Coordinates of C-alpha atoms in Angstrom, one line a residue:
P1 CA -18.8 8.5 -12.1
L2 CA -15.7 9.7 -10.4
R3 CA -13.4 11.9 -12.4
R4 CA -9.8 13.0 -11.9
Q5 CA -7.9 15.1 -14.3
R6 CA -4.1 15.2 -14.6
Q7 CA -1.8 13.2 -16.8
M8 CA -2.0 10.3 -19.3
C9 CA -1.2 6.7 -18.0
I10 CA -2.0 7.5 -14.4
R11 CA -3.3 4.5 -12.5
D12 CA -6.0 4.7 -9.8
R13 CA -7.0 2.2 -7.2
F14 CA -10.0 2.5 -4.8
Y15 CA -10.4 0.9 -1.4
L16 CA -13.3 0.3 1.0
D17 CA -12.4 -0.8 4.5
G18 CA -8.9 -1.6 3.3
E19 CA -10.2 -3.9 0.5
L20 CA -9.3 -3.2 -3.1
L21 CA -12.4 -2.5 -5.2
G22 CA -12.3 -4.0 -8.7
D23 CA -9.4 -3.5 -11.0
T24 CA -6.9 -0.6 -11.3
I25 CA -8.2 2.0 -13.7
V26 CA -5.9 4.0 -16.1
S27 CA -6.5 7.6 -17.1
N28 CA -7.1 8.4 -20.8
S29 CA -5.3 10.9 -23.0
D30 CA -7.2 13.8 -21.3
G31 CA -5.8 12.6 -17.9
I32 CA -9.3 11.5 -16.8
A33 CA -10.2 8.2 -15.1
A34 CA -13.8 7.3 -14.1
M35 CA -15.3 4.6 -11.9
N36 CA -18.9 4.1 -10.6
L37 CA -19.0 3.8 -6.8
E38 CA -21.9 3.5 -4.4
D39 CA -22.3 5.9 -1.5
G40 CA -19.6 5.4 1.1
E41 CA -16.3 6.5 2.6
Y42 CA -13.4 5.2 0.5
T43 CA -9.7 5.8 0.1
Y44 CA -7.7 6.0 -3.1
T45 CA -4.2 5.6 -4.4
V46 CA -2.7 7.2 -7.5
T47 CA 0.5 6.1 -9.2
A48 CA 2.2 7.2 -12.4
D49 CA 5.7 6.5 -13.8
G50 CA 8.1 9.2 -12.9
Y51 CA 5.8 10.7 -10.2
L52 CA 5.5 10.3 -6.5
T53 CA 2.7 8.0 -5.4
I54 CA -0.1 9.3 -3.2
S55 CA -2.1 6.8 -1.1
G56 CA -4.7 6.5 1.5
Q57 CA -6.5 9.7 0.4
P58 CA -10.1 10.0 1.7
L59 CA -13.0 10.0 -0.7
I60 CA -16.6 10.4 0.2
V61 CA -19.4 9.6 -2.2
A62 CA -22.8 10.8 -1.0
G63 CA -25.7 11.0 -3.4
G64 CA -24.1 12.4 -6.5
A65 CA -21.1 12.6 -8.9
V66 CA -17.7 13.5 -7.5
S67 CA -14.8 15.3 -9.2
V68 CA -11.4 14.8 -7.7
P69 CA -8.5 16.9 -9.0
V70 CA -5.1 15.3 -8.2
A71 CA -1.7 17.0 -8.8
L72 CA 1.3 14.7 -8.7
E73 CA 4.8 15.7 -8.0
L74 CA 7.8 14.6 -10.2
V75 CA 10.1 12.1 -8.5
P76 CA 13.2 14.0 -7.4
P77 CA 16.5 12.9 -9.0
S78 CA 17.7 11.8 -5.6
M79 CA 15.0 9.1 -5.3
H80 CA 14.8 5.7 -7.0
S81 CA 11.9 3.4 -7.8
V82 CA 11.6 0.3 -5.6
T83 CA 9.2 -2.2 -7.0
F84 CA 7.8 -5.2 -5.1
T85 CA 6.2 -8.2 -6.7
I86 CA 4.2 -10.3 -4.2
S87 CA 3.1 -13.8 -5.0
D88 CA 2.2 -17.1 -3.4
S89 CA 4.3 -20.2 -3.3
A90 CA 3.0 -21.2 -6.8
G91 CA 3.9 -17.8 -8.3
A92 CA 0.4 -16.4 -8.5
P93 CA 0.1 -12.7 -7.7
I94 CA -1.4 -11.7 -4.3
V95 CA -3.7 -8.8 -5.0
G96 CA -4.1 -6.3 -2.1
A97 CA -1.0 -7.4 -0.1
A98 CA 0.1 -4.5 2.0
I99 CA 3.7 -3.4 1.9
A100 CA 5.2 -1.0 4.5
I101 CA 8.7 0.5 4.3
L102 CA 10.6 1.5 7.5
L103 CA 13.7 3.5 8.2
D104 CA 15.1 3.1 11.7
E105 CA 11.9 1.3 12.6
E106 CA 9.7 4.3 11.6
P107 CA 7.4 4.1 8.5
V108 CA 8.7 6.3 5.7
D109 CA 5.2 6.6 4.1
D110 CA 1.8 5.1 4.2
P111 CA 1.7 1.3 3.3
L112 CA 0.7 0.6 -0.3
S113 CA -1.3 -2.4 -1.6
A114 CA -0.3 -4.6 -4.5
D115 CA -2.3 -4.3 -7.7
A116 CA -3.7 -7.0 -10.0
D117 CA -0.2 -8.1 -10.9
G118 CA 0.8 -8.3 -7.3
S119 CA 3.2 -5.4 -7.7
V120 CA 3.6 -2.0 -6.1
T121 CA 6.3 0.7 -6.5
F122 CA 7.7 3.1 -3.9
H123 CA 10.2 5.9 -4.5
L124 CA 13.0 6.1 -1.9
S125 CA 16.3 7.9 -1.4
D126 CA 19.5 6.0 -0.9
G127 CA 19.6 4.2 2.4
E128 CA 19.2 1.0 4.4
Y129 CA 15.5 0.2 5.0
T130 CA 13.4 -2.7 6.2
Y131 CA 10.0 -3.8 4.9
T132 CA 6.9 -5.6 6.0
V133 CA 4.4 -7.6 3.8
I134 CA 1.0 -8.6 5.1
A135 CA -1.8 -10.4 3.2
D136 CA -5.0 -12.1 4.4
G137 CA -4.6 -15.8 4.7
Y138 CA -0.8 -15.7 4.4
L139 CA 2.1 -15.6 6.9
S140 CA 3.3 -12.0 7.2
I141 CA 7.0 -11.1 6.9
S142 CA 8.7 -8.1 8.5
G143 CA 12.1 -6.7 9.3
Q144 CA 13.4 -7.8 5.9
P145 CA 16.5 -5.7 4.8
L146 CA 16.2 -3.4 1.8
I147 CA 19.2 -1.4 0.4
V148 CA 18.7 1.5 -2.1
A149 CA 22.0 2.7 -3.5
G150 CA 22.0 4.8 -6.6
G151 CA 19.4 3.1 -8.8
A152 CA 16.1 1.2 -9.1
V153 CA 15.5 -1.9 -7.0
S154 CA 13.2 -4.9 -7.7
V155 CA 12.1 -7.1 -4.8
S156 CA 10.2 -10.4 -5.3
V157 CA 8.4 -11.8 -2.2
A158 CA 6.7 -15.2 -2.0
L159 CA 4.3 -15.6 0.9
E160 CA 3.3 -18.9 2.5
L161 CA -0.3 -19.8 3.4
V162 CA -1.2 -19.7 7.1
P163 CA -1.0 -23.4 8.4
P164 CA -4.4 -24.8 9.6
S165 CA -3.0 -25.1 13.1
M166 CA -2.6 -21.3 13.3
H167 CA -5.3 -18.7 13.7
S168 CA -5.4 -15.1 12.7
V169 CA -5.3 -12.4 15.3
T170 CA -6.1 -8.9 14.0
F171 CA -5.4 -5.7 15.8
T172 CA -7.3 -2.5 14.9
I173 CA -5.5 0.6 16.2
T174 CA -7.4 3.8 16.8
S175 CA -6.7 7.2 18.4
T176 CA -8.6 8.3 21.5
A177 CA -9.2 11.5 19.6
G178 CA -10.9 9.5 16.8
G179 CA -9.6 7.9 13.6
L180 CA -7.5 5.0 12.6
I181 CA -3.7 5.0 13.1
V182 CA -1.6 4.0 10.1
G183 CA 2.0 2.8 10.7
A184 CA 1.5 1.7 14.4
A185 CA 3.9 -1.0 15.5
I186 CA 2.7 -4.1 17.4
T187 CA 4.8 -6.8 19.1
I188 CA 3.6 -10.0 20.6
L189 CA 5.3 -11.9 23.4
L190 CA 4.9 -15.4 24.9
G191 CA 6.2 -15.0 28.4
D192 CA 9.3 -12.9 27.9
E193 CA 10.0 -14.2 24.4
L194 CA 9.1 -12.2 21.2
V195 CA 6.8 -14.1 18.9
G196 CA 7.3 -13.4 15.2
D197 CA 8.2 -10.0 13.9
T198 CA 6.9 -6.5 14.7
L199 CA 3.6 -5.8 12.8
I200 CA 2.8 -2.4 11.2
T201 CA -0.8 -1.3 10.7
G202 CA -2.0 -0.5 7.2
D203 CA -4.3 2.0 5.6
D204 CA -7.3 0.6 7.6
G205 CA -5.4 0.8 10.9
T206 CA -5.2 -3.0 11.2
A207 CA -2.4 -5.5 11.4

């Protein structure tokens, strides 16, 4: 099993090729959370109320148990929680939807994925941001305004299914030096006209 020691009520999520594996697991009173994983290269996200989230951290399981110590930093007083709840048109949560926050068109952090409740929380300083939401099988949205001013913010987003007349086009962005590129911006044009909004690659380098 995988073990990580830190603080009570910390929530862990594990991803393989950008896909959420199983349910979010919660640490016990000893700050330990365990999950059985097959050999492979994963990433993980750790969240806890009052602490800065870490995401996209690499994890390699190869032939034996793995122990992962994680130290979280307290949220500075100048930062506020921004919680997204992602659902479909019927109100059902969309698990694994990727949310990216941008400031002046630059990602402020790695994209985060919605949990089993369709929710995810960022911690941001006061400012005027935009956000992008992407989920398989749904029309993405991007460039939506987000204002943080002195307190917590809650954002509800309802995504629409991709119409049958439309087809998915997936970009995978890598570096010539090797490795995926998170937060790359992609625009599509038809002639000289921009089609849709700018896309931002997620943890798996895709958009």
